[in-house]
Every structure is written in structure tokens, then in C-alpha cells.
Tab-separated table of C-alpha atoms in Angstrom:
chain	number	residue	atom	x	y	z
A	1	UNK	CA	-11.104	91.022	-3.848
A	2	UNK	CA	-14.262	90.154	-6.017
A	3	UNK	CA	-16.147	87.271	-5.534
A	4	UNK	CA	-16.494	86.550	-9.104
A	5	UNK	CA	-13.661	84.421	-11.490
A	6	UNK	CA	-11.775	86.247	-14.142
A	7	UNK	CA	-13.599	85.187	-16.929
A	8	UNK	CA	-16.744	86.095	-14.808
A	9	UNK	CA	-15.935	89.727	-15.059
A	10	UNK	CA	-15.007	89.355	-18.261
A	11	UNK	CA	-18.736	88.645	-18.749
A	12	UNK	CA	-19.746	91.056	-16.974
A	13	UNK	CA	-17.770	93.987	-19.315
A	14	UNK	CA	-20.335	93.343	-21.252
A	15	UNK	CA	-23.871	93.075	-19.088
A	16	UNK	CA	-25.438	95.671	-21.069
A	17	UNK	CA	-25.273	93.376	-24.171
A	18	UNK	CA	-27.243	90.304	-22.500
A	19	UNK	CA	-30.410	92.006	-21.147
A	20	UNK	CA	-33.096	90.733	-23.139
A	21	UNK	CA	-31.124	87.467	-23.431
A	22	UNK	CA	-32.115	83.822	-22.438
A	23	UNK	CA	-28.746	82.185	-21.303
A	24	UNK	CA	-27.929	79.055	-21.060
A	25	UNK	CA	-24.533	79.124	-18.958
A	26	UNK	CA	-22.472	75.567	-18.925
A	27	UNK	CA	-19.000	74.253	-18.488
A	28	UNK	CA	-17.013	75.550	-15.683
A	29	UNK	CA	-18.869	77.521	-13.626
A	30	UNK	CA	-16.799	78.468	-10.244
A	31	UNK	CA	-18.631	81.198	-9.052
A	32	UNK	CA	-22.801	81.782	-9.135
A	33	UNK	CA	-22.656	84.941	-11.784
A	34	UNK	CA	-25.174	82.385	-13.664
A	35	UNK	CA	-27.583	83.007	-10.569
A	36	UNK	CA	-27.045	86.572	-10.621
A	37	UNK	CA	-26.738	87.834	-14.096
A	38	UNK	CA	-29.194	90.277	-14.951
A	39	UNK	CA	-31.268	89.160	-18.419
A	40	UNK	CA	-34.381	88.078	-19.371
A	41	UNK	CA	-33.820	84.511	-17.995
A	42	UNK	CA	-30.977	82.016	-16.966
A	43	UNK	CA	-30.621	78.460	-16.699
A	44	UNK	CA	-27.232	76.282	-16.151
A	45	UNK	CA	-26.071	72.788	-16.721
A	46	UNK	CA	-22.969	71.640	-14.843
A	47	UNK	CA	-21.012	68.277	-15.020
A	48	UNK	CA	-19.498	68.957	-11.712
A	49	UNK	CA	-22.007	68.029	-8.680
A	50	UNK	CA	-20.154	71.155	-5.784
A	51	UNK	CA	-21.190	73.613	-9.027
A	52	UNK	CA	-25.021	72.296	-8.753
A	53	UNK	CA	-24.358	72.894	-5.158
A	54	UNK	CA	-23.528	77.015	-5.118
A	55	UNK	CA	-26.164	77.426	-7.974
A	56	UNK	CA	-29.063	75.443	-7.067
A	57	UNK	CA	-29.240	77.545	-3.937
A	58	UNK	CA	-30.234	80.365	-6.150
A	59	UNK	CA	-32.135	78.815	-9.529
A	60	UNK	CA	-33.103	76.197	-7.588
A	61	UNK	CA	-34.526	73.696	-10.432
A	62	UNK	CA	-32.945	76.300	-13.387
A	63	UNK	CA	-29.877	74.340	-13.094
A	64	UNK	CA	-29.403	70.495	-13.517
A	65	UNK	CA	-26.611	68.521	-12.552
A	66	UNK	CA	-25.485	65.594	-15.097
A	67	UNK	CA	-23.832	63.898	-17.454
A	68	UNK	CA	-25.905	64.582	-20.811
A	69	UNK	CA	-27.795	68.016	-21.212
A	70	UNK	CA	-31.424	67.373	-22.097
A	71	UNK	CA	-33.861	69.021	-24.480
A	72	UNK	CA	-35.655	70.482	-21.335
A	73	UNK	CA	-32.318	71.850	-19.634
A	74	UNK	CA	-31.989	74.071	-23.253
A	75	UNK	CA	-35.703	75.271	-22.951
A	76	UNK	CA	-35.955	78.563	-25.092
A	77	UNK	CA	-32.622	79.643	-24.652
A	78	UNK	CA	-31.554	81.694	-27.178
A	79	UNK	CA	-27.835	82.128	-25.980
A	80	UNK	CA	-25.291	79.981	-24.835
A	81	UNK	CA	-22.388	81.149	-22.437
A	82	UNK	CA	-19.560	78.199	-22.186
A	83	UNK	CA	-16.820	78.427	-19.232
A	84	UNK	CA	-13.535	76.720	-20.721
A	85	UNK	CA	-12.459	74.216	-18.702
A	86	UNK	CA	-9.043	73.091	-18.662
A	87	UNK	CA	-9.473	69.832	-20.442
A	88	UNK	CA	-10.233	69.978	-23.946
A	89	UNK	CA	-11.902	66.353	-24.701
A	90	UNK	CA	-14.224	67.440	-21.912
A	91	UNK	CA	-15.184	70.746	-23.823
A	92	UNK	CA	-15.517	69.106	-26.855
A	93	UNK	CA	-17.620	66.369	-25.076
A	94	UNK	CA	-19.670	69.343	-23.524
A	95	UNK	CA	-20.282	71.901	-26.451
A	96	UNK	CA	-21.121	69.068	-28.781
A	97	UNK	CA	-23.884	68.358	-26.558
A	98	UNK	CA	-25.135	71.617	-25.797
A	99	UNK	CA	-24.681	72.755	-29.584
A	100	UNK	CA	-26.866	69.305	-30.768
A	101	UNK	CA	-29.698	71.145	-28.409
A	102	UNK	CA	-29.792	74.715	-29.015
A	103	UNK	CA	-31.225	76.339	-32.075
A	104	UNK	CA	-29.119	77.472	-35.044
A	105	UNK	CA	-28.781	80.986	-35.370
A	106	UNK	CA	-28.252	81.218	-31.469
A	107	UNK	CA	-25.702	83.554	-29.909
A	108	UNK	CA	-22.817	81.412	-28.544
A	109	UNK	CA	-20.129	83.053	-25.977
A	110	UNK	CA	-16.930	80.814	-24.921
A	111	UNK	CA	-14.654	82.472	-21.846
A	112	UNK	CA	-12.019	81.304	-20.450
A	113	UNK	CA	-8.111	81.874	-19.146
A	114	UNK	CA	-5.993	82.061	-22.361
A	115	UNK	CA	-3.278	79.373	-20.396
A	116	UNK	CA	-6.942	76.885	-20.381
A	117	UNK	CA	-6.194	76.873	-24.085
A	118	UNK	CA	-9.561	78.674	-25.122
A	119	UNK	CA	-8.022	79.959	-27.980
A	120	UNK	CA	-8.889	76.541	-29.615
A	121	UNK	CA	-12.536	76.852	-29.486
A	122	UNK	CA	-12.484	78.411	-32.660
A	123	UNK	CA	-10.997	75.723	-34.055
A	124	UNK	CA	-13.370	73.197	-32.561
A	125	UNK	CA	-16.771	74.891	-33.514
A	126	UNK	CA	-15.082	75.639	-36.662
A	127	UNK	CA	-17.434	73.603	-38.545
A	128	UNK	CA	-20.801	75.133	-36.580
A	129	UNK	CA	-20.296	78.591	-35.941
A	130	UNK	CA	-17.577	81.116	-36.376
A	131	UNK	CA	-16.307	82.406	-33.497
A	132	UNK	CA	-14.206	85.870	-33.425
A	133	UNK	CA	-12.414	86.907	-30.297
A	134	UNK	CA	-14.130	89.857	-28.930
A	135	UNK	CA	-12.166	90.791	-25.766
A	136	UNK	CA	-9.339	89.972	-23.961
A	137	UNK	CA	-9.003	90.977	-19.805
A	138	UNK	CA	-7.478	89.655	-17.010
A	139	UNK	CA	-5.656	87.012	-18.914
A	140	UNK	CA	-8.797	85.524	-20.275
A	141	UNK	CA	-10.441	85.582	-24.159
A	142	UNK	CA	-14.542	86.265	-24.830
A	143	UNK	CA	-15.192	84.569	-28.169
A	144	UNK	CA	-18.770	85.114	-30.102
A	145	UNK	CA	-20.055	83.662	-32.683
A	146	UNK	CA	-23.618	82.329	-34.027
A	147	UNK	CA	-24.720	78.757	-34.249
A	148	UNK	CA	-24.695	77.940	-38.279
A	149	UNK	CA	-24.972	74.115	-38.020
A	150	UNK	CA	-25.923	71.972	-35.060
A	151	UNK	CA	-24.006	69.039	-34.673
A	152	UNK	CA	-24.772	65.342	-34.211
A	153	UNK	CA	-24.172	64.036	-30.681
A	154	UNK	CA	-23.764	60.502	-29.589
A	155	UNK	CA	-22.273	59.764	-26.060
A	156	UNK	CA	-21.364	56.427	-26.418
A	157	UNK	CA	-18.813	57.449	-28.981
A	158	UNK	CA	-16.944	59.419	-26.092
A	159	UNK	CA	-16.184	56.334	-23.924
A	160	UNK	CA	-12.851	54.552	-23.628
A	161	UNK	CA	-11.300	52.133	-21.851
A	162	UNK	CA	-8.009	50.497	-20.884
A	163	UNK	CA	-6.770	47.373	-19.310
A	164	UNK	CA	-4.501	47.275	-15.801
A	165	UNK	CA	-3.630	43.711	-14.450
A	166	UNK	CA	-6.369	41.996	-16.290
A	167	UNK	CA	-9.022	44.661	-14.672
A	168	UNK	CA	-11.114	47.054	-17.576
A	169	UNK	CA	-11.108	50.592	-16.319
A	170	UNK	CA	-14.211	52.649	-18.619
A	171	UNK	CA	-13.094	56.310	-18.660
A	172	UNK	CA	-14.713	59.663	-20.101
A	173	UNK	CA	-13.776	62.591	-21.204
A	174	UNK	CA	-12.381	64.731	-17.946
A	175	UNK	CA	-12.094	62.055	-15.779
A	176	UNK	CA	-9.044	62.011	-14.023
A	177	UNK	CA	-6.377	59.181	-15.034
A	178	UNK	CA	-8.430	58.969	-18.358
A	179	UNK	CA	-5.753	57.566	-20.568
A	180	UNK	CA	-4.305	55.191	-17.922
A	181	UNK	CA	-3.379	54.867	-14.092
A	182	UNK	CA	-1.451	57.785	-12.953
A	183	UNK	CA	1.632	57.537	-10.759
A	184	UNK	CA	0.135	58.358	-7.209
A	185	UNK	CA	-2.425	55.718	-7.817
A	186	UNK	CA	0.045	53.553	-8.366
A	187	UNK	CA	1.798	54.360	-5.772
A	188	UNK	CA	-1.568	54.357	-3.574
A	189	UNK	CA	-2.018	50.729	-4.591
A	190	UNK	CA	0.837	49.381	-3.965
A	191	UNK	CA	0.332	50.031	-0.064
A	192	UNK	CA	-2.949	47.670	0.203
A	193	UNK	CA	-2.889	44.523	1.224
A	194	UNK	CA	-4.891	41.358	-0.286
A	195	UNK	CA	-8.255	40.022	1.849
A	196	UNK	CA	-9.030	43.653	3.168
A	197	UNK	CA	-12.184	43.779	4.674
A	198	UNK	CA	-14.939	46.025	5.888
A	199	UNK	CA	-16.445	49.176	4.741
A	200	UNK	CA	-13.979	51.440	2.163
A	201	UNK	CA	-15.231	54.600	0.882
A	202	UNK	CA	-13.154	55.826	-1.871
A	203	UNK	CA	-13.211	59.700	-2.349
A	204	UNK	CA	-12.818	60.991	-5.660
A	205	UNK	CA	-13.060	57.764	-7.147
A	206	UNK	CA	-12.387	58.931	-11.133
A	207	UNK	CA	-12.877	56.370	-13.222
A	208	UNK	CA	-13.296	54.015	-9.881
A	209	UNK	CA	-9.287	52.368	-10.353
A	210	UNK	CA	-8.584	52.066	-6.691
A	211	UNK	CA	-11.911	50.552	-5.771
A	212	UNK	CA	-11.622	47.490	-8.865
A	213	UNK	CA	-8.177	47.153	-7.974
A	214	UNK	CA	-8.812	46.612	-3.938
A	215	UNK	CA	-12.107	44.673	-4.579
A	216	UNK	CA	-10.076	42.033	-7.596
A	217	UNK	CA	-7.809	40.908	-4.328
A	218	UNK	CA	-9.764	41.449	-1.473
A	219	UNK	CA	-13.049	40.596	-2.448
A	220	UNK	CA	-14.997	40.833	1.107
A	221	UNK	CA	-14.597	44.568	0.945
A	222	UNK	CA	-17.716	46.673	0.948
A	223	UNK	CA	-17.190	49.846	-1.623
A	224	UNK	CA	-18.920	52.891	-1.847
A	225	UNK	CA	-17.530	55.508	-4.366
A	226	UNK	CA	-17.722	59.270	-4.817
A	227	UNK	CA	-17.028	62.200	-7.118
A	228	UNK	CA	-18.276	65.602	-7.766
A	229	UNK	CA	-18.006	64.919	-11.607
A	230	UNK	CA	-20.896	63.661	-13.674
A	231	UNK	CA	-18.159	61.599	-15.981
A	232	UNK	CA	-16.533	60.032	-13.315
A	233	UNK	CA	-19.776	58.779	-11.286
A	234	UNK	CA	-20.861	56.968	-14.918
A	235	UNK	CA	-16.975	55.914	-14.991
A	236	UNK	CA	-16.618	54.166	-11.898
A	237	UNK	CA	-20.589	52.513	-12.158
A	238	UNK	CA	-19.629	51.531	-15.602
A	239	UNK	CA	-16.222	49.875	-14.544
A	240	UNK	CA	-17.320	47.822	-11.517
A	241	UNK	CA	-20.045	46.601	-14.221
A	242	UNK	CA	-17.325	45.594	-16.380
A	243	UNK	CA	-15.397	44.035	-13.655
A	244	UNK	CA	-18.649	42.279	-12.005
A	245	UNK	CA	-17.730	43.882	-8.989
A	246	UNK	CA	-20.422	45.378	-6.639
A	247	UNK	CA	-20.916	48.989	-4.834
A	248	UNK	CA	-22.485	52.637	-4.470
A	249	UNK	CA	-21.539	55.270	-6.488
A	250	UNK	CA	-22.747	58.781	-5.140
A	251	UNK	CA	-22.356	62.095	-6.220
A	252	UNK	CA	-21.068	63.925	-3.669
A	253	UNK	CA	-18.708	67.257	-2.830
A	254	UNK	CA	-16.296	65.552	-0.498
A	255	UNK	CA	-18.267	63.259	2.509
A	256	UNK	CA	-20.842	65.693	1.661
A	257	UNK	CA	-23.654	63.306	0.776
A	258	UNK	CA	-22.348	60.577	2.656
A	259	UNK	CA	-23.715	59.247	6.123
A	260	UNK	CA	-22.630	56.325	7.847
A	261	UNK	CA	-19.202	55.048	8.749
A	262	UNK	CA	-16.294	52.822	7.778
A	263	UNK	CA	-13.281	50.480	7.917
A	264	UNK	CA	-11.153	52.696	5.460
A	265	UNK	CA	-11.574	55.595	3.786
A	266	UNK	CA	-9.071	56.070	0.136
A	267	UNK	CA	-8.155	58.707	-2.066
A	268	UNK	CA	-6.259	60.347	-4.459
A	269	UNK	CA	-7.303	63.583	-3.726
A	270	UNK	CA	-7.580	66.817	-6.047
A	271	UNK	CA	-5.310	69.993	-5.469
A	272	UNK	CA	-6.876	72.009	-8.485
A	273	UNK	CA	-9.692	73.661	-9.239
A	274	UNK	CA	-10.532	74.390	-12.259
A	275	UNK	CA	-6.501	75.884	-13.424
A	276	UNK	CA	-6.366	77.180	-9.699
A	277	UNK	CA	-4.386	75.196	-7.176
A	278	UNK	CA	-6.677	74.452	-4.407
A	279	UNK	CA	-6.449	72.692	-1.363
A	280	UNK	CA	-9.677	72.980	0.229
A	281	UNK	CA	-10.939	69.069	-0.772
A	282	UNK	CA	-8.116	67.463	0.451
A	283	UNK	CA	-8.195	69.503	3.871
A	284	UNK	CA	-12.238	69.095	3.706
A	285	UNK	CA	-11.977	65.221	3.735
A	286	UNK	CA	-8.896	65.259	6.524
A	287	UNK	CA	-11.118	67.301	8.833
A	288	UNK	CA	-14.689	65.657	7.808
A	289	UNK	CA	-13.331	61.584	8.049
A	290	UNK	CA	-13.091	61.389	11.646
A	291	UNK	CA	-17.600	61.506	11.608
A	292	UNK	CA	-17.130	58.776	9.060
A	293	UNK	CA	-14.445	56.622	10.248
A	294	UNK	CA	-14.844	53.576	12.808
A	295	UNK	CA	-13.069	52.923	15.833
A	296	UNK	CA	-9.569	51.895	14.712
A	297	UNK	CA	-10.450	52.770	11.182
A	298	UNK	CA	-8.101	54.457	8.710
A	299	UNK	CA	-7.784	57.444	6.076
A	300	UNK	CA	-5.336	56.552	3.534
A	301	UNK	CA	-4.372	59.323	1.001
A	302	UNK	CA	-1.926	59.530	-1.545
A	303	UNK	CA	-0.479	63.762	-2.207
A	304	UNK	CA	2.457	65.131	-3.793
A	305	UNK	CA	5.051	64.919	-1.111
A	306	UNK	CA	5.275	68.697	-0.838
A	307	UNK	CA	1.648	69.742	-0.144
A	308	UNK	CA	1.238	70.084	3.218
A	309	UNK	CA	-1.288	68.262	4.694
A	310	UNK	CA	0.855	66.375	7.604
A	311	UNK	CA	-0.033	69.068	9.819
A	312	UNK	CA	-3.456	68.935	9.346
A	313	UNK	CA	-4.002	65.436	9.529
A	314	UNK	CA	-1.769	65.671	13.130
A	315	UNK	CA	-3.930	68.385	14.346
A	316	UNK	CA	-7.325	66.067	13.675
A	317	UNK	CA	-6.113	62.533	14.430
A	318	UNK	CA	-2.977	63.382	16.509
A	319	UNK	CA	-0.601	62.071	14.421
A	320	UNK	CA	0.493	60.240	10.893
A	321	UNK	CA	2.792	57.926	9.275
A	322	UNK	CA	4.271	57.431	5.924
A	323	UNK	CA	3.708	54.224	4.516
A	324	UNK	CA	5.767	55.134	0.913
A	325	UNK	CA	6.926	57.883	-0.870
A	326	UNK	CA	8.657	58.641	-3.821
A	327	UNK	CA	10.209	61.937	-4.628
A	328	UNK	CA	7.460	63.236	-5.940
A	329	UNK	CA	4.431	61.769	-3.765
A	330	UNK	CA	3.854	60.296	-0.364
A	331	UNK	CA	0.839	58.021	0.623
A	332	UNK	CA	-0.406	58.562	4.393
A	333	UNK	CA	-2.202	56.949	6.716
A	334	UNK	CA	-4.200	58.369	10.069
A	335	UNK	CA	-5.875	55.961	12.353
A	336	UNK	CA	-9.274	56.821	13.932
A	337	UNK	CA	-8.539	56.749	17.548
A	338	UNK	CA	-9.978	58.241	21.260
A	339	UNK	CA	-7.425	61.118	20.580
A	340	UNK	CA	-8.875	61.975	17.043
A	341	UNK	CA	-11.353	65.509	17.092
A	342	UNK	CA	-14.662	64.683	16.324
């Protein structure tokens, strides 16, 4: 089984072409071809904080993690590969960017799994560069074209914001519940009760709804938020701001960067990555609360009611309960006890 993504060895059909090229490789990079592509030189820019992770092991500081790509993340790149991500506000957010950087008459390469929807790059660079489909493998499309026009970007035209009981939530492009609060959030919500206190971590804050929500009726709690994704960790500080509420925000893969312990840890954990369904954060976290919980303290998770993550959280805290559930999701709660493996 290779190591590499499909639209990684899409790329690499084509190695010859790239070896007196200076690549700049963005968007959604799941595997570290960027570190091991053979050219003249590589950099990478990543949004998401577990892609810095893999990569910076290998281009140590030829790949930045952030929100905004910089002048000095560009260099003297010459060519620009772009992963697709699912979400196409965050690839327009991305390659508008990265375009207002790079030099016109650059090379510019977009890949990506045709069900991603990466046939409509061409319709979104449309008015900077042509781009013409130049292979199609393992259900994925290689589009090329050269940069013509660079285009104006301003990030402060990409936020938005809604209301939800009187709270402002600031969102991004790709941040998860951008356009409102989803269903198992809801649902999540619904479970707490007012004048919580203590120390709550939320994990994979987004756009940082649970923690404003918690903090508006219990206003003794302690918050510290994290996410893997550059939008979301300016998402959540921006909407406690807005909110006058207090906390950290971290960038962090899972409890990763985290140290110390608390009262209650929340989440609305991801199951995909990238268009893959993946489990691996949600088990992660299960497995990795128990160093981060206190005595007697609780993880509190909302899934969709057929993922199944009882058993794990049974075989690391000894058992579970339900505390609602819906037909489509469940929230659950484990309690940090003697019993629990360490």
C-alpha cells in the first residue's frame, strides 16, 4: 500500500517535469511528498497545524504553519502545487492568497479527488490563469496553468459571523459549523448545566461555539481551546473577543500541545480527514484524556451514534453512559476514576 495520497502519485507521474523547479506546495497536504520531492527546492505552507507537524520534521523551517501566507513563505518560488481540499471557500480563501504572492507568469498545478470538486478550480482562477486538465488517475484531476494576473487579497473580507442566543460566533472559511451551529453541537449543549466550574478544555474548538456558550451561563469556568486549523484558532480568539469572554487558544493536534489537567474536557470531534473517514482523533483524545483529566473529572463528546467509540472509551475509563441521543448522534460522558488506564 503506498504511503503517499492519490493525488500525491498523481504528482509524482510527472517528477521528471519538476526538476529544476522551485515549489511552493500548499493546501491539503496529507502525506510529506512536499519533503521528499525531488527539484531544485521546496517549501510548504499549511493551514492545518498536524500537516506542519509530518513536514516540519523534514524542511524543518521550509514550511510555516498559519493563517495568511507571507511574502517570505513564497521566497523565489517559481511554481505553485495546490492540494484541493474539500471545502471550496477555504480554497478560494487559500489560492487567493498564495496567487496575491507569487509572480505572474509562474507555473501553477491544482490536484485533487474529482468527488473534492477540483474540477472548479478552473472556474475560480478563471480570471488569473487558465488552467487545462492535464491528467486524470486514481480518481483525481492535475490541472496546469500559468499565473496571468495576480489577484488582490484582503483577509478581513473572508470573515463572517452569526448570532446564537444573543452570543456572536466569528467564523472563516473551513471552519467547521461556519454558516451556523450544527446539530451535534446542539445536541452537545444541551447536556451542560449552568454555574459549571473548573478547568474545561475544549478539543476542536471550530469557531470556539461550545466554549462562548458554556462560559455565557457558567461564567467561573476556566477555558482553554484547541484546533489543528489556522482558521479556527483566529475563530475561536476572535469570538471570545467578541463575547468579552476570557481563555487560551492553542494550536494543537489533539492534547498534543497541551500539559496540565482539568475539570472537563468537550468536543465535537472530527471523523474525516481530508474526504477520508478517519477515526484516529476521536480515538487519540479517548486514549490521551485520562493524562489530562482530574480526579473525578469528565470527557464529554458528542459522535454520530453509529461510530464506535463506546468500546474504546470502556476499555480506557472502564465504562460510559449516554447522557442524549438522537437518531443520528449520541453525546457521552466517561468519568476519570482509580479504574481509568493511565
Amino acid at each position: 500500500m503506498s504511503a503517499f495520497t492519490p493525488a500525491s502519485e498523481v504528482l509524482l507521474r510527472h517528477s521528471d517535469d519538476f526538476e529544476q523547479s522551485r515549489i511552493l506546495f500548499a493546501g491539503d497536504m496529507q502525506d510529506d511528498l512536499p519533503a521528499r520531492f525531488d527539484c531544485a527546492d521546496s517549501r510548504a505552507h499549511t493551514q492545518q497545524f498536524h500537516h506542519w507537524q509530518l513536514l516540519s520534521r523534514q524542511m524543518e523551517e521550509r514550511v510555516r504553519y498559519s493563517l495568511v501566507a507571507e511574502e517570505s513563505d513564497v521566497a523565489d518560488c517559481d511554481t505553485l502545487i495546490y492540494y484541493w481540499p474539500k471545502n471550496k471557500p477555504e480554497a478560494q480563501f487559500q489560492l487567493m492568497n498564495l496567487l496575491s504572492l507569487l509572480p505572474v507568469g509562474c507555473d501553477i498545478f491544482v490536484v485533487g479527488e474529482n468527488r473534492s470538486g477540483v474540477r472548479s478550480a478552473e472556474q475560480m482562477l478563471a480570471e488569473y490563469a487558465t488552467l487545462n486538465k492535464i491528467d486524470s488517475a486514481r480518481r483525481c484531476g492535475l490541472y496546469h496553468g500559468r499565473l496571468d494576473k495576480k489577484p488582490v487579497f484582503d483577509a478581513e473580507k473572508y470573515w463572517g459571523e452569526y448570532q446564537l442566543d444573543g452570543l456572536t460566533i466569528k467564523t472563516l472559511p473551513g471552519v467547521f459549523s461556519r454558516d451556523g451551529l450544527d446539530v451535534g453541537s446542539q445536541l452537545l449543549l444541551s447536556t451542560f448545566k449552568p454555574h459549571t466550574k473548573g478547568k474545561v478544555l475544549d478539543v476542536g474548538c471550530g469557531a470556539g461555539v461550545l466554549s462562548v456558550a458554556l462560559a455565557s451561563h457558567s461564567p467561573k469556568v476556566r477555558l482553554t481551546l484547541t484546533d489543528v486549523s489556522a482558521p479556527a484558532i483566529e475563530a475561536s480568539r476572535a469570538t471570545l473577543a467578541a463575547n468579552g469572554i476570557e481563555g487560551e487558544v492553542l494550536a494543537s493536534n489533539v492534547l498534543s500541545e497541551v500539559t496540565g489537567r482539568f475539570d472537563m474536557i468537550i468536543s465535537n470531534p472530527p471523523f474525516h480527514d481530508g474526504m477520508e473517514t478517519s477515526l484516529e482523533a476521536a480515538q487519540t483524545l479517548i486514549r490521551t484524556s485520562v493524562r489530562h483529566l482530574n480526579s473525578g473529572g469528565e470527557l464529554r463528546i458528542v459522535a454520530n451514534a453509529f461510530l464506535p467509540y463506546p468500546r474504546v472509551l470502556d476499555e480506557i475509563f472502564g465504562f460510559h453512559e449516554v447522557l442524549a441521543q438522537t437518531g443520528r448522534f449520541k453525546i457521552y460522558r466517561a468519568i476519570m476514576t482509580r479504574q481509568a488506564k493511565k
